[in-house]
Amino acid sequence: MVITIFIRTLILYVLVVLVMRLMGKRQMGELQPFELVITIMISELAAVPMQNTGVPLINGIIPILTLLFLQTLITFGSLKSDFIKRLVCGSPTILIAKGRILEDALRKTQYSLNDLMEQLRIKGFFNIHDIEYAILETDGDISVIPKSQKRYVTPADLGIPTKYEGIPISVIVDGKIKEESLKYANLTLEQVLTEIKKRGVDNIQDVFFACIDPEGNWFVQKKEGKNK
Amino acid sequence: MKVWATVVGFLILVIVLMLISTHIILGAADKIESELSGLYENVIKNDYKLANSNYLDIVKKWGKYKKGWAMLIEHQEIDKIDEELTKIKEYLLEQDRTLLLSEISLLKFYIRHVREMILLKIENIF
């Protein structure tokens, strides 16, 4: 009995992880209403055959696969058709327009004034005067567009020229070299070894983390306890 | 294209699984039911020797079908059938006609119930 439950749990866990991966990265972050429904249903469907050995495993597998199938179909449909997207995900609602709170929109979305003020504060806007637009997105988040005089100053506002900024590339993580990063950064193993040796580390295995930024600056940190 | 391949692949998988499960359950249910009818008639005729042989055939066949059924239906249903077979065995030894007939009928009902459950029917969907 114990080993049966153990094996069933393993199978269903692998299946659920696989299904969540196939559903895409969005599933892990902000969920659309239909994605939330599918996620809740999957967890429930997996839990029942996991603990009840009287239920055939297929009774859990088929509904989970069916939900994956439906999710794929709905996502595809909403990508291809605006109508399906509106039907399934709804559409964003403007709550503040041109600095004015839209009472009708608040009523329709069942969003209280207190909720709105709270969300604005969370977003860093404490004064309603500073806001030009606030939009309630389909995933329940609020996007805020401040008035032009109240938004953050950018280098463009100040007329300051900026250099291209890429992203730093991780080259060594926990003593292991990342071959893909080497290729991406156009580096050779010898170059990496030279750089870490310059910083007093002899082996790649002794490096906890090493990365290179687009300007060619290196960051190298030794593993703890490897300091001579 | 990839999405349509997934859709078609999944539908094919569901149809194949449905056909396989229906074939496994219906084929076995038909055979066990006809054996049970033979058993029932022999009990009515008070031919317990033949009835005993019918019973052994059913047990042998059920042993084979059981594994396939366990993957498709709730194990509670299988337990009920096992329970009925055990009762029939005891009543056959005792040659208790009335109880034998009622238990055979009950077993037939359980088998028919499984058969009904597996079919694609409006009642089963709602």
Coordinates of C-alpha atoms in Angstrom, one line a residue:
Chain A
M1 CA 0.0 0.0 0.0
V2 CA 2.7 2.5 1.0
I3 CA 4.9 1.7 -2.0
T4 CA 1.8 1.9 -4.3
I5 CA 1.0 5.4 -3.0
F6 CA 4.7 6.3 -3.3
I7 CA 4.9 5.2 -7.0
R8 CA 1.5 6.9 -7.8
T9 CA 2.7 10.1 -6.2
L10 CA 6.0 10.0 -8.3
I11 CA 4.0 9.4 -11.5
L12 CA 1.5 12.1 -10.9
Y13 CA 4.1 14.6 -9.7
V14 CA 6.2 14.1 -12.9
L15 CA 3.0 14.4 -14.9
V16 CA 1.8 17.6 -13.2
V17 CA 5.3 19.2 -13.5
L18 CA 5.4 18.3 -17.2
V19 CA 1.9 19.7 -17.8
M20 CA 2.7 22.9 -16.0
R21 CA 5.9 23.3 -18.1
L22 CA 3.9 22.6 -21.3
M23 CA 1.4 25.2 -20.2
G24 CA 4.1 27.8 -20.4
K25 CA 5.9 30.3 -18.2
R26 CA 2.8 32.5 -17.7
Q27 CA 1.3 29.8 -15.5
M28 CA 3.9 30.4 -12.9
G29 CA 3.4 34.2 -12.7
E30 CA 0.3 36.3 -13.2
L31 CA -2.6 34.1 -14.1
Q32 CA -5.6 34.8 -16.3
P33 CA -8.9 33.7 -14.8
F34 CA -9.0 30.5 -17.1
E35 CA -5.4 29.7 -16.2
L36 CA -6.2 30.0 -12.5
V37 CA -9.2 27.6 -12.9
I38 CA -7.0 25.1 -14.7
T39 CA -4.2 25.2 -12.1
I40 CA -6.6 24.7 -9.2
M41 CA -8.4 21.8 -11.0
I42 CA -5.1 20.1 -11.9
S43 CA -3.9 20.2 -8.2
E44 CA -7.2 18.7 -7.1
L45 CA -7.2 16.0 -9.9
A46 CA -3.7 14.9 -9.0
A47 CA -4.4 14.7 -5.3
V48 CA -7.3 12.3 -5.4
P49 CA -5.7 9.3 -7.2
M50 CA -2.4 10.0 -5.4
Q51 CA -3.8 9.1 -2.0
N52 CA -6.7 6.8 -3.0
T53 CA -5.4 3.6 -4.4
G54 CA -9.0 2.5 -5.2
V55 CA -9.1 5.0 -8.0
P56 CA -7.4 3.9 -11.2
L57 CA -4.4 6.2 -12.1
I58 CA -6.0 6.8 -15.5
N59 CA -8.9 8.6 -13.8
G60 CA -6.4 11.3 -12.8
I61 CA -4.2 11.2 -15.9
I62 CA -7.0 11.7 -18.5
P63 CA -8.6 14.8 -16.9
I64 CA -5.1 16.4 -16.4
L65 CA -4.2 15.8 -20.1
T66 CA -7.7 17.1 -21.1
L67 CA -7.1 20.3 -19.2
L68 CA -3.7 20.7 -20.8
F69 CA -5.4 20.2 -24.2
L70 CA -8.1 22.8 -23.4
Q71 CA -5.5 25.3 -22.1
T72 CA -3.4 24.9 -25.3
L73 CA -6.6 25.3 -27.4
I74 CA -7.8 28.4 -25.5
T75 CA -4.3 30.0 -25.5
F76 CA -4.0 29.4 -29.2
G77 CA -7.5 30.7 -29.8
S78 CA -6.9 33.9 -27.8
L79 CA -3.7 34.5 -29.7
K80 CA -5.4 34.2 -33.0
S81 CA -8.7 35.9 -32.2
D82 CA -9.4 39.1 -30.2
F83 CA -13.0 37.9 -29.7
I84 CA -11.8 34.7 -28.0
K85 CA -9.3 36.6 -25.9
R86 CA -11.9 39.1 -24.7
L87 CA -14.3 36.2 -24.0
V88 CA -11.8 34.2 -22.0
C89 CA -9.6 36.8 -20.4
G90 CA -11.8 39.9 -20.4
S91 CA -10.4 43.3 -21.4
P92 CA -8.5 45.9 -19.4
T93 CA -10.7 48.6 -17.7
I94 CA -9.6 52.2 -17.4
L95 CA -10.3 53.3 -13.7
I96 CA -8.7 56.7 -13.9
A97 CA -8.7 58.7 -17.1
K98 CA -7.2 62.2 -17.6
G99 CA -6.8 62.4 -13.8
R100 CA -10.4 61.6 -13.1
I101 CA -11.6 58.5 -11.3
L102 CA -14.3 56.8 -13.3
E103 CA -17.1 55.8 -10.9
D104 CA -18.9 53.6 -13.5
A105 CA -15.7 51.6 -14.2
L106 CA -15.2 51.1 -10.4
R107 CA -18.8 49.9 -10.0
K108 CA -18.6 47.6 -13.0
T109 CA -15.3 46.0 -11.9
Q110 CA -16.5 45.9 -8.2
Y111 CA -13.4 47.7 -7.3
S112 CA -13.8 49.9 -4.2
L113 CA -12.2 53.3 -3.9
N114 CA -10.2 52.0 -1.0
D115 CA -8.9 49.0 -3.1
L116 CA -7.9 51.5 -5.8
M117 CA -6.1 53.8 -3.4
E118 CA -4.3 50.8 -1.8
Q119 CA -3.1 49.6 -5.2
L120 CA -1.9 53.0 -6.2
R121 CA 0.1 53.3 -2.9
I122 CA 1.6 49.9 -3.5
K123 CA 2.7 51.2 -6.9
G124 CA 4.3 54.2 -5.3
F125 CA 1.7 56.8 -6.0
F126 CA 0.4 58.5 -2.9
N127 CA -1.3 61.4 -4.4
I128 CA -4.2 61.0 -6.9
H129 CA -3.2 64.3 -8.4
D130 CA 0.0 62.6 -9.8
I131 CA -2.0 60.1 -11.9
E132 CA -3.1 60.6 -15.5
Y133 CA -4.3 57.0 -16.2
A134 CA -4.8 53.9 -14.1
I135 CA -5.8 50.7 -15.9
L136 CA -7.1 47.5 -14.3
E137 CA -5.4 44.7 -16.4
T138 CA -7.0 41.4 -17.1
D139 CA -4.8 39.5 -14.6
G140 CA -6.0 41.9 -11.8
D141 CA -2.9 44.0 -11.7
I142 CA -3.1 47.8 -12.0
S143 CA -1.0 49.8 -14.5
V144 CA -0.4 53.4 -13.6
I145 CA 0.6 56.2 -16.0
P146 CA 1.6 59.3 -14.0
K147 CA 1.2 62.8 -15.3
S148 CA 4.1 63.9 -17.4
Q149 CA 5.4 66.4 -14.7
K150 CA 5.3 63.6 -12.1
R151 CA 7.0 60.8 -13.8
Y152 CA 10.6 59.8 -13.2
V153 CA 13.3 61.8 -15.0
T154 CA 15.0 59.9 -17.8
P155 CA 18.3 60.5 -19.5
A156 CA 16.3 61.5 -22.6
D157 CA 14.6 64.2 -20.6
L158 CA 18.0 65.6 -19.6
G159 CA 19.5 65.1 -23.0
I160 CA 22.2 62.9 -21.6
P161 CA 23.6 60.4 -24.2
T162 CA 23.8 56.8 -23.0
K163 CA 25.9 53.9 -24.0
Y164 CA 24.4 50.5 -25.1
E165 CA 23.7 48.4 -22.1
G166 CA 23.5 44.7 -22.5
I167 CA 23.2 42.1 -19.8
P168 CA 26.0 40.5 -17.8
I169 CA 26.7 36.9 -18.8
S170 CA 27.2 34.3 -16.1
V171 CA 30.3 32.3 -17.1
I172 CA 31.0 30.1 -14.0
V173 CA 28.2 29.1 -11.6
D174 CA 29.1 27.1 -8.5
G175 CA 32.4 25.8 -9.9
K176 CA 30.9 24.8 -13.3
I177 CA 31.6 26.6 -16.5
K178 CA 28.6 27.4 -18.7
E179 CA 29.6 26.3 -22.2
E180 CA 26.6 28.1 -23.8
S181 CA 27.7 31.4 -22.1
L182 CA 31.2 31.0 -23.5
K183 CA 29.9 30.7 -27.0
Y184 CA 27.5 33.6 -26.5
A185 CA 30.2 35.9 -25.1
N186 CA 32.7 34.7 -27.7
L187 CA 35.2 33.6 -25.0
T188 CA 37.6 30.7 -24.8
L189 CA 38.3 28.5 -21.8
E190 CA 41.9 29.9 -21.8
Q191 CA 40.6 33.5 -21.5
V192 CA 38.4 32.5 -18.6
L193 CA 41.3 30.8 -16.9
T194 CA 43.5 33.8 -17.4
E195 CA 40.9 36.1 -15.9
I196 CA 40.2 34.0 -12.8
K197 CA 44.0 33.5 -12.3
K198 CA 44.4 37.3 -12.4
R199 CA 42.0 37.4 -9.4
G200 CA 44.0 34.8 -7.5
V201 CA 41.9 31.6 -8.3
D202 CA 43.7 28.7 -9.9
N203 CA 40.8 26.3 -10.7
I204 CA 37.4 26.8 -12.2
Q205 CA 36.0 24.5 -9.5
D206 CA 37.1 27.0 -6.8
V207 CA 35.0 29.8 -8.4
F208 CA 31.6 30.4 -6.8
F209 CA 30.4 32.9 -9.4
A210 CA 32.0 34.6 -12.3
C211 CA 30.3 36.9 -14.9
I212 CA 31.3 39.4 -17.6
D213 CA 29.4 42.6 -18.4
P214 CA 29.1 44.0 -22.0
E215 CA 32.0 46.3 -21.3
G216 CA 34.3 43.4 -20.6
N217 CA 34.5 43.9 -16.8
W218 CA 34.8 40.7 -14.8
F219 CA 33.2 39.8 -11.5
V220 CA 34.8 36.8 -9.9
Q221 CA 34.0 35.4 -6.4
K222 CA 35.8 32.5 -4.8
K223 CA 34.0 29.7 -3.1
E224 CA 33.9 30.1 0.7
G225 CA 36.8 28.2 2.4
K226 CA 38.9 28.3 -0.8
N227 CA 40.7 31.4 0.3
K228 CA 44.4 30.8 0.8
Chain B
M1 CA 0.5 23.7 -37.1
K2 CA 2.0 22.5 -33.9
V3 CA -1.2 23.3 -32.0
W4 CA -3.3 21.5 -34.6
A5 CA -1.0 18.5 -34.4
T6 CA -1.5 18.5 -30.6
V7 CA -5.2 18.8 -30.9
V8 CA -5.5 15.9 -33.4
G9 CA -3.0 13.8 -31.4
F10 CA -4.9 14.3 -28.2
L11 CA -8.3 13.5 -29.8
I12 CA -6.8 10.3 -31.4
L13 CA -5.3 9.4 -28.0
V14 CA -8.7 9.8 -26.3
I15 CA -10.6 7.8 -29.0
V16 CA -8.0 5.0 -29.0
L17 CA -8.2 4.8 -25.1
M18 CA -11.9 4.8 -25.3
L19 CA -12.0 2.0 -27.8
I20 CA -9.4 -0.1 -25.9
S21 CA -11.2 0.4 -22.6
T22 CA -14.6 -0.4 -24.1
H23 CA -13.2 -3.5 -25.8
I24 CA -11.6 -4.7 -22.6
I25 CA -14.7 -4.2 -20.4
L26 CA -17.4 -5.2 -22.8
G27 CA -15.6 -8.3 -24.1
A28 CA -15.0 -9.6 -20.6
A29 CA -18.4 -8.6 -19.3
D30 CA -20.1 -10.5 -22.1
K31 CA -18.2 -13.7 -21.4
I32 CA -18.7 -13.6 -17.7
E33 CA -22.4 -12.8 -18.1
S34 CA -22.9 -15.7 -20.4
E35 CA -21.0 -18.0 -18.0
L36 CA -23.2 -16.7 -15.1
S37 CA -26.3 -17.5 -17.2
G38 CA -25.1 -21.1 -17.5
L39 CA -24.4 -21.2 -13.8
Y40 CA -27.8 -19.9 -13.1
E41 CA -29.6 -22.4 -15.3
N42 CA -27.6 -25.3 -13.8
V43 CA -28.5 -24.2 -10.3
I44 CA -32.2 -24.1 -11.3
K45 CA -31.8 -27.6 -12.7
N46 CA -30.1 -28.6 -9.4
D47 CA -27.1 -29.8 -11.4
Y48 CA -24.4 -28.7 -8.9
K49 CA -21.7 -30.7 -10.6
L50 CA -22.0 -28.6 -13.8
A51 CA -22.7 -25.5 -11.8
N52 CA -19.4 -26.1 -10.0
S53 CA -17.6 -26.4 -13.3
N54 CA -19.2 -23.2 -14.5
Y55 CA -18.1 -21.4 -11.3
L56 CA -14.5 -22.6 -11.8
D57 CA -14.5 -21.3 -15.4
I58 CA -15.8 -17.9 -14.2
V59 CA -13.2 -17.6 -11.5
K60 CA -10.4 -18.5 -14.0
K61 CA -11.7 -16.0 -16.6
W62 CA -12.2 -13.3 -13.9
G63 CA -8.6 -13.8 -12.7
K64 CA -7.5 -12.9 -16.2
Y65 CA -9.8 -9.9 -16.8
K66 CA -9.4 -8.4 -13.3
K67 CA -6.0 -6.9 -14.1
G68 CA -7.3 -5.0 -17.1
W69 CA -10.4 -3.8 -15.3
A70 CA -8.3 -2.5 -12.4
M71 CA -6.7 0.0 -14.7
L72 CA -10.0 1.3 -15.9
I73 CA -12.7 1.2 -13.2
E74 CA -12.8 2.0 -9.5
H75 CA -11.4 -0.8 -7.5
Q76 CA -14.5 -0.8 -5.3
E77 CA -16.4 -2.3 -8.2
I78 CA -13.8 -5.1 -8.5
D79 CA -14.0 -5.8 -4.8
K80 CA -17.8 -6.2 -5.0
I81 CA -17.4 -8.8 -7.8
D82 CA -14.7 -10.7 -5.8
E83 CA -17.0 -10.6 -2.7
E84 CA -19.9 -12.0 -4.7
L85 CA -17.7 -14.8 -6.2
T86 CA -16.6 -15.8 -2.7
K87 CA -20.2 -16.0 -1.5
I88 CA -21.2 -18.1 -4.6
K89 CA -18.4 -20.5 -3.8
E90 CA -19.7 -21.0 -0.3
Y91 CA -23.3 -21.4 -1.3
L92 CA -22.3 -23.9 -4.0
L93 CA -20.6 -26.0 -1.4
E94 CA -23.7 -25.8 0.7
Q95 CA -25.9 -26.3 -2.3
D96 CA -28.2 -23.5 -1.1
R97 CA -30.3 -22.9 -4.1
T98 CA -32.2 -19.7 -3.0
L99 CA -29.1 -17.8 -1.9
L100 CA -27.1 -19.0 -4.9
L101 CA -29.7 -17.7 -7.3
S102 CA -29.9 -14.4 -5.6
E103 CA -26.1 -13.9 -5.4
I104 CA -25.7 -15.0 -9.1
S105 CA -28.3 -12.3 -10.1
L106 CA -26.5 -9.7 -7.9
L107 CA -23.2 -10.6 -9.5
K108 CA -24.8 -10.2 -13.0
F109 CA -26.1 -6.9 -11.9
Y110 CA -22.7 -5.7 -10.8
I111 CA -21.2 -6.8 -14.1
R112 CA -23.9 -5.0 -16.1
H113 CA -23.4 -1.9 -13.9
V114 CA -19.7 -1.8 -14.9
R115 CA -20.7 -2.3 -18.5
E116 CA -23.2 0.5 -18.4
M117 CA -20.6 2.8 -16.7
I118 CA -18.0 2.4 -19.4
L119 CA -20.4 3.3 -22.3
L120 CA -20.6 6.8 -23.7
K121 CA -24.1 7.8 -22.6
I122 CA -25.9 11.0 -21.7
E123 CA -26.7 9.6 -18.2
N124 CA -23.0 8.9 -17.7
I125 CA -22.0 12.4 -18.7
F126 CA -24.5 14.2 -16.5

